[in-house]
C-alpha positions as a printed NumPy array, in Angstrom:
array([[  0.12 ,  -0.023,  -0.095],
       [  1.082,   3.748,  -0.733],
       [ -0.089,   5.978,   1.918],
       [ -1.322,   9.121,   0.523],
       [ -1.195,  12.394,   2.318],
       [ -1.237,  16.27 ,   2.068],
       [  1.827,  18.565,   2.061],
       [  1.546,  22.411,   2.848],
       [  4.503,  24.703,   2.178],
       [  3.94 ,  27.258,   4.927],
       [  6.807,  29.301,   3.656],
       [  4.572,  30.672,   0.815],
       [  0.909,  30.064,   2.01 ],
       [ -0.769,  33.523,   2.033],
       [ -3.775,  32.563,   4.277],
       [ -6.452,  33.214,   1.516],
       [ -8.592,  30.142,   2.591],
       [ -9.419,  29.259,  -1.105],
       [ -8.787,  25.635,  -0.18 ],
       [-11.187,  25.675,   2.626],
       [-14.012,  27.335,   0.608],
       [-13.607,  25.214,  -2.625],
       [-13.814,  22.175,  -0.179],
       [-16.985,  23.441,   1.22 ],
       [-18.697,  24.089,  -2.109],
       [-17.492,  20.823,  -3.451],
       [-19.387,  18.91 ,  -0.475],
       [-22.258,  21.253,  -0.753],
       [-22.076,  22.55 ,   2.71 ],
       [-23.359,  25.65 ,   4.278],
       [-21.011,  28.178,   5.392],
       [-19.63 ,  27.371,   8.743],
       [-19.164,  23.581,   7.977],
       [-15.589,  22.929,   6.602],
       [-13.989,  19.471,   6.061],
       [-10.834,  21.67 ,   5.401],
       [ -9.993,  24.324,   7.881],
       [ -7.477,  27.151,   7.198],
       [ -6.181,  30.131,   9.111],
       [ -6.983,  33.451,   7.508],
       [ -4.747,  36.351,   6.682],
       [ -7.696,  38.747,   7.255],
       [ -7.641,  37.572,  10.998],
       [ -3.91 ,  36.712,  11.482],
       [ -2.071,  39.293,   9.316],
       [  1.341,  37.477,   9.499],
       [  1.915,  33.777,   8.878],
       [  2.607,  30.983,   9.379],
       [ -0.766,  29.951,   7.983],
       [ -2.19 ,  26.511,   8.297],
       [ -4.563,  24.599,   6.145],
       [ -5.624,  21.202,   7.445],
       [ -8.177,  18.574,   6.614],
       [ -8.586,  14.879,   7.559],
       [ -5.128,  13.447,   8.217],
       [ -6.123,  10.077,   6.653],
       [ -4.379,   8.492,   9.539],
       [ -2.523,   5.201,   9.303],
       [ -4.607,   4.156,  12.37 ],
       [ -7.788,   6.162,  12.125],
       [ -9.761,   6.321,  15.319],
       [-12.812,   7.461,  13.411],
       [-12.94 ,   4.195,  11.328],
       [-12.603,   1.997,  14.495],
       [-15.676,   3.538,  16.213],
       [-18.33 ,   3.833,  13.333],
       [-21.146,   1.501,  14.288],
       [-22.36 ,   1.168,  10.659],
       [-19.233,   0.918,   8.761],
       [-19.493,   4.304,   7.023],
       [-15.827,   5.073,   7.315],
       [-13.243,   2.916,   5.683],
       [ -9.558,   3.047,   4.98 ],
       [ -8.855,   2.235,   1.288],
       [ -6.2  ,  -0.43 ,   1.106],
       [ -4.598,   0.599,  -2.213],
       [ -3.969,   4.306,  -1.185],
       [ -4.776,   4.668,   2.616],
       [ -7.326,   7.406,   2.069],
       [-10.139,   7.502,   4.685],
       [-13.511,   7.54 ,   2.819],
       [-17.002,   8.193,   4.073],
       [-20.19 ,   6.61 ,   2.775],
       [-23.116,   8.969,   3.35 ],
       [-25.642,   6.422,   2.22 ],
       [-25.009,   4.298,   5.279],
       [-24.093,   6.965,   7.854],
       [-26.431,   7.535,  10.652],
       [-25.036,  10.813,  11.834],
       [-24.233,   9.532,  15.257],
       [-21.199,  11.834,  15.736],
       [-18.992,   8.929,  17.008],
       [-16.359,   9.618,  14.395],
       [-16.272,  13.191,  15.349],
       [-15.881,  12.363,  19.026],
       [-13.264,   9.874,  18.375],
       [-11.111,  11.976,  15.95 ],
       [ -8.337,  13.737,  18.081],
       [ -8.092,  16.258,  15.32 ],
       [-12.063,  17.123,  15.295],
       [-12.154,  16.707,  11.407],
       [-15.583,  14.837,  10.658],
       [-18.224,  17.436,  10.711],
       [-21.975,  17.2  ,  10.916],
       [-23.58 ,  18.123,   7.644],
       [-26.703,  20.099,   9.017],
       [-28.469,  19.873,   5.858],
       [-28.454,  16.09 ,   5.557],
       [-28.046,  15.132,   9.24 ],
       [-24.909,  13.008,   8.247],
       [-21.253,  13.417,   8.665],
       [-19.028,  14.771,   6.122],
       [-15.045,  14.747,   5.986],
       [-12.263,  15.192,   3.662],
       [-11.943,  12.22 ,   1.383],
       [ -9.006,  13.684,  -0.509],
       [-11.293,  13.96 ,  -3.432],
       [-10.852,  10.135,  -3.909],
       [-13.263,  10.038,  -6.798],
       [-11.411,  12.698,  -8.672],
       [ -8.05 ,  11.038,  -7.902],
       [ -9.512,   7.803,  -9.216],
       [-10.011,   9.651, -12.615],
       [ -6.451,  10.8  , -12.523],
       [ -7.452,  14.454, -11.413],
       [ -6.128,  16.581,  -8.602],
       [ -8.115,  17.201,  -5.437],
       [-10.251,  20.382,  -5.402],
       [ -8.391,  22.049,  -2.646],
       [ -4.962,  21.461,  -4.344],
       [ -6.362,  22.634,  -7.75 ],
       [ -7.762,  25.814,  -6.4  ],
       [ -4.71 ,  26.957,  -4.291],
       [ -3.726,  30.254,  -6.062],
       [ -0.08 ,  29.955,  -4.974],
       [  0.151,  26.083,  -5.273],
       [  1.422,  25.446,  -1.867],
       [ -0.8  ,  22.623,  -1.102],
       [ -0.115,  19.271,  -2.754],
       [ -0.994,  15.6  ,  -2.442],
       [  0.942,  12.545,  -2.996],
       [  2.454,   9.494,  -1.25 ],
       [  4.024,  10.077,   2.112],
       [  7.379,   9.007,   0.706],
       [  7.097,  11.642,  -2.235],
       [  6.108,  14.261,   0.225],
       [  9.083,  13.742,   2.632],
       [ 11.241,  13.701,  -0.365],
       [ 10.095,  17.308,  -1.142],
       [ 11.039,  18.247,   2.308],
       [  7.869,  17.698,   4.221],
       [  8.051,  16.984,   7.91 ],
       [  5.543,  16.265,  10.653],
       [  7.377,  17.899,  13.55 ],
       [  6.139,  21.324,  14.633],
       [  2.46 ,  20.716,  14.229],
       [  0.759,  19.506,  17.501],
       [  0.013,  15.8  ,  16.618],
       [ -0.924,  15.171,  20.222],
       [ -2.536,  11.879,  19.44 ],
       [  0.372,  10.448,  17.302],
       [ -0.744,   6.782,  17.896],
       [ -3.197,   7.614,  14.957],
       [ -0.06 ,   8.339,  12.741],
       [ -1.605,  11.192,  10.867],
       [ -0.466,  11.531,   7.207],
       [  0.11 ,  15.379,   6.914],
       [  3.322,  16.917,   6.121],
       [  4.418,  20.511,   6.034],
       [  7.329,  22.55 ,   4.909],
       [  7.798,  25.072,   7.87 ],
       [  8.809,  28.615,   7.729],
       [ 12.537,  28.434,   8.839]])
């Protein structure tokens, strides 16, 4: 298995939140529900800025607690996907996730989370957040490739490291 993850180059992120908004629109969510959360240059004038979504953990706590199996980890690429057809909106995944990434879609009453645009990637396309980034500081790839590009996980508060989050970033030196 090749584990996929996100890489954020904090040196050049401008805090525009385009990634956050395009993700919300892709999922058809109301403002205020964001599977990807990004800090804003309108609130925090000076970086470093942060853009985080589901970490597609190696040992995802959300998958383990879902009572109906609506969350699964794909074997071929490690992406954690959600099936809204069988989700019952019980909030178990949200409560189990140490990073508070699954969100309740108040329109459907079911959970929603970043799925790394798995359907787009399956067609050879780029995730919406990556495609929309105006300065191209957000990328997706295998953890090995992201680390080869200089991505590290030190510096982000991964308090619950036992889940083995698959997010890397290039910090401001």
